[in-house]
PDB file of C-alpha atoms in Angstrom:
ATOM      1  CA  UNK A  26       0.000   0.000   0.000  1.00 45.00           C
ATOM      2  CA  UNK A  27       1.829   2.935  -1.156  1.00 55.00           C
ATOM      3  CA  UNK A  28       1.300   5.868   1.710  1.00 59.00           C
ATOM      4  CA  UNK A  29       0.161   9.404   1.041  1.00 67.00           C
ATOM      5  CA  UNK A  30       0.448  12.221   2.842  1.00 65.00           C
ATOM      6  CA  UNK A  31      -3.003  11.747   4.686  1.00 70.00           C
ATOM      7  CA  UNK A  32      -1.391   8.559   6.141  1.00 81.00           C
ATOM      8  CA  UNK A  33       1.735  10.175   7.350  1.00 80.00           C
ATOM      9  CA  UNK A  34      -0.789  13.011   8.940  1.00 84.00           C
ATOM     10  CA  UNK A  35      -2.737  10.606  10.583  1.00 88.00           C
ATOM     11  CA  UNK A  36      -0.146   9.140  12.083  1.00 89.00           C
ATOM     12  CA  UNK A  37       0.880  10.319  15.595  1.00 92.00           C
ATOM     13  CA  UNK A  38       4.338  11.511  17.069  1.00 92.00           C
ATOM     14  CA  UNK A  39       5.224   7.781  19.020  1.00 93.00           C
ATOM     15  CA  UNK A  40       3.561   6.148  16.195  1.00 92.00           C
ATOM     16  CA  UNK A  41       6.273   7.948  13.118  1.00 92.00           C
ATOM     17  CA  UNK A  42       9.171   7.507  15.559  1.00 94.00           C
ATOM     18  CA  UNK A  43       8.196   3.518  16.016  1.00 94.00           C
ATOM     19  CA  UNK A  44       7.986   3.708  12.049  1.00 93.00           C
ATOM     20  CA  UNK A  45      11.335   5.252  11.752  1.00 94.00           C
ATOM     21  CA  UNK A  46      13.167   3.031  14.516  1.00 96.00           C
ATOM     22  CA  UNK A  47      11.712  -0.123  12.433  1.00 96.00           C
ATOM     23  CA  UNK A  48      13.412   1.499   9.469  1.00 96.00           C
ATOM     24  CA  UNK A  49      16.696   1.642  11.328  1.00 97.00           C
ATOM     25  CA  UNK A  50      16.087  -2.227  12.500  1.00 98.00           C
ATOM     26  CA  UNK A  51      15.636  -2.819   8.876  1.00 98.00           C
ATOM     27  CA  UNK A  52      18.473  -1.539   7.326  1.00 98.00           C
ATOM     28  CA  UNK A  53      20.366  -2.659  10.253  1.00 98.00           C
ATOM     29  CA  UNK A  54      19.087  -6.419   9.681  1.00 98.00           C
ATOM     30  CA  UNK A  55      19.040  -5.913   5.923  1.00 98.00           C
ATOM     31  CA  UNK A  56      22.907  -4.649   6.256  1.00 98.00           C
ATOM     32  CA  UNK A  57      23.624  -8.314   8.779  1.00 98.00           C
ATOM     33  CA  UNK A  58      25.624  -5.622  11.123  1.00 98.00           C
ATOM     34  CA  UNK A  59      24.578  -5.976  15.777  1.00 98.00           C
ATOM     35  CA  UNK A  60      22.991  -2.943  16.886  1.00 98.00           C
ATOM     36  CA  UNK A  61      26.852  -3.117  18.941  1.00 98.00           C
ATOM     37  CA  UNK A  62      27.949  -2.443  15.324  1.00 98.00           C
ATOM     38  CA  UNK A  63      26.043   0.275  14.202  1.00 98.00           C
ATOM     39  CA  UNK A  64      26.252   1.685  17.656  1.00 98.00           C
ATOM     40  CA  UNK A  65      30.299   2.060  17.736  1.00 98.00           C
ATOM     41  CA  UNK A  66      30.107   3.414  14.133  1.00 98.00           C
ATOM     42  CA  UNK A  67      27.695   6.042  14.936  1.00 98.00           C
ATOM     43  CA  UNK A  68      29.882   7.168  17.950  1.00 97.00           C
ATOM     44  CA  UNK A  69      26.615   6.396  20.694  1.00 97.00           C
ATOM     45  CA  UNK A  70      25.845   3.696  23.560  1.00 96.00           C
ATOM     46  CA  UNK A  71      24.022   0.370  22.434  1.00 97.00           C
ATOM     47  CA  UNK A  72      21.428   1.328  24.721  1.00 96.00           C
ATOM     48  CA  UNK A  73      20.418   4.573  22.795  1.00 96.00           C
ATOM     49  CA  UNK A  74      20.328   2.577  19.603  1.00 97.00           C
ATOM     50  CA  UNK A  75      17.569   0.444  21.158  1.00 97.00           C
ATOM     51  CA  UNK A  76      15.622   3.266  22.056  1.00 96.00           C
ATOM     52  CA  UNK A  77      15.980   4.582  18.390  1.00 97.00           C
ATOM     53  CA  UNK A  78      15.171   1.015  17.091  1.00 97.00           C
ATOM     54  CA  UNK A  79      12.148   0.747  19.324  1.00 96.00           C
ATOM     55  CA  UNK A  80      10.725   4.123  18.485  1.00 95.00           C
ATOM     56  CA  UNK A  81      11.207   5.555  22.081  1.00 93.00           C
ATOM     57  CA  UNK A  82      13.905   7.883  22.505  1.00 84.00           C
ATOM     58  CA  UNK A  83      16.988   9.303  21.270  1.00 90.00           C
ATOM     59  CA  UNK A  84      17.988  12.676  19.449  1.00 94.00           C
ATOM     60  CA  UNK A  85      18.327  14.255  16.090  1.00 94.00           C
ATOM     61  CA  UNK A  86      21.835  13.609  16.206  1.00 96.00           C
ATOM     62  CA  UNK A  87      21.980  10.477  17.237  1.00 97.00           C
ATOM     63  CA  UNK A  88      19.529   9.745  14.206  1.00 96.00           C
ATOM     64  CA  UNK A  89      21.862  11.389  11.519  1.00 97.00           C
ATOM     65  CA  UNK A  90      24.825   9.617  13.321  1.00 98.00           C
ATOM     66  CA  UNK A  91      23.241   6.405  12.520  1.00 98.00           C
ATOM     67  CA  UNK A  92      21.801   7.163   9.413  1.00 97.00           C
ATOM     68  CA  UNK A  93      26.017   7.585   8.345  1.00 98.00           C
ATOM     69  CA  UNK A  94      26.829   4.514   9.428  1.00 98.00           C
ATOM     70  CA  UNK A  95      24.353   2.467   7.266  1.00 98.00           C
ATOM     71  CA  UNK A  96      25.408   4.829   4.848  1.00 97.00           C
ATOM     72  CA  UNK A  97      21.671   6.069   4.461  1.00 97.00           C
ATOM     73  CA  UNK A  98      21.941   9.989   4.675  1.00 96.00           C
ATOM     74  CA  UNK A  99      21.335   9.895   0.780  1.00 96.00           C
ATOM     75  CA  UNK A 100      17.680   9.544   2.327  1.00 93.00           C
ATOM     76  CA  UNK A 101      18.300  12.979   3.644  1.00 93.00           C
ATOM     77  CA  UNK A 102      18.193  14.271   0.410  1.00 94.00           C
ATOM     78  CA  UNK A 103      14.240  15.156   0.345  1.00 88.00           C
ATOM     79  CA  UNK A 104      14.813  17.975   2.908  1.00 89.00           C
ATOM     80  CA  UNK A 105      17.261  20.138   0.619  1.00 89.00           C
ATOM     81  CA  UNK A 106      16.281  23.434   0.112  1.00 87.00           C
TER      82      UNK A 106
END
């Protein structure tokens, strides 16, 4: 089901953050790289990439940081101005 932007308005703040820690998971899983991994190559604790995985904390930076090392900031691309 391809999602408009009606879905992604719809959708509340917890509920986009779970969506964007299960992208994270994804590409984590997808990549065959520990969260221990991705965690030393973003520079930030295990336990803060398990909050970002399970949609319940973490920071804008930490986001990016992880984002690098999947090599994924390409997806940052859409908020160029």
């Amino acid at each position: 089901m391809e999602k408009d932007i009606k879905y992604w308005h719809a959708m509340s703040d917890p509920a986009l953050l779970e969506l964007l820690g299960k992208f994270i998971q994804q590409t984590r899983l997808q990549q065959n790289k520990t969260q221990q991994q991705v965690a030393i190559a973003a520079g930030i604790n295990r336990s803060t990439m398990v909050q970002i995985e399970n949609g319940s904390g973490g920071t804008m930076i930490s986001f990016v940081q992880i984002l690098r090392a999947l090599e994924q900031l390409q997806l940052l691309e859409l908020f160029e101005v």
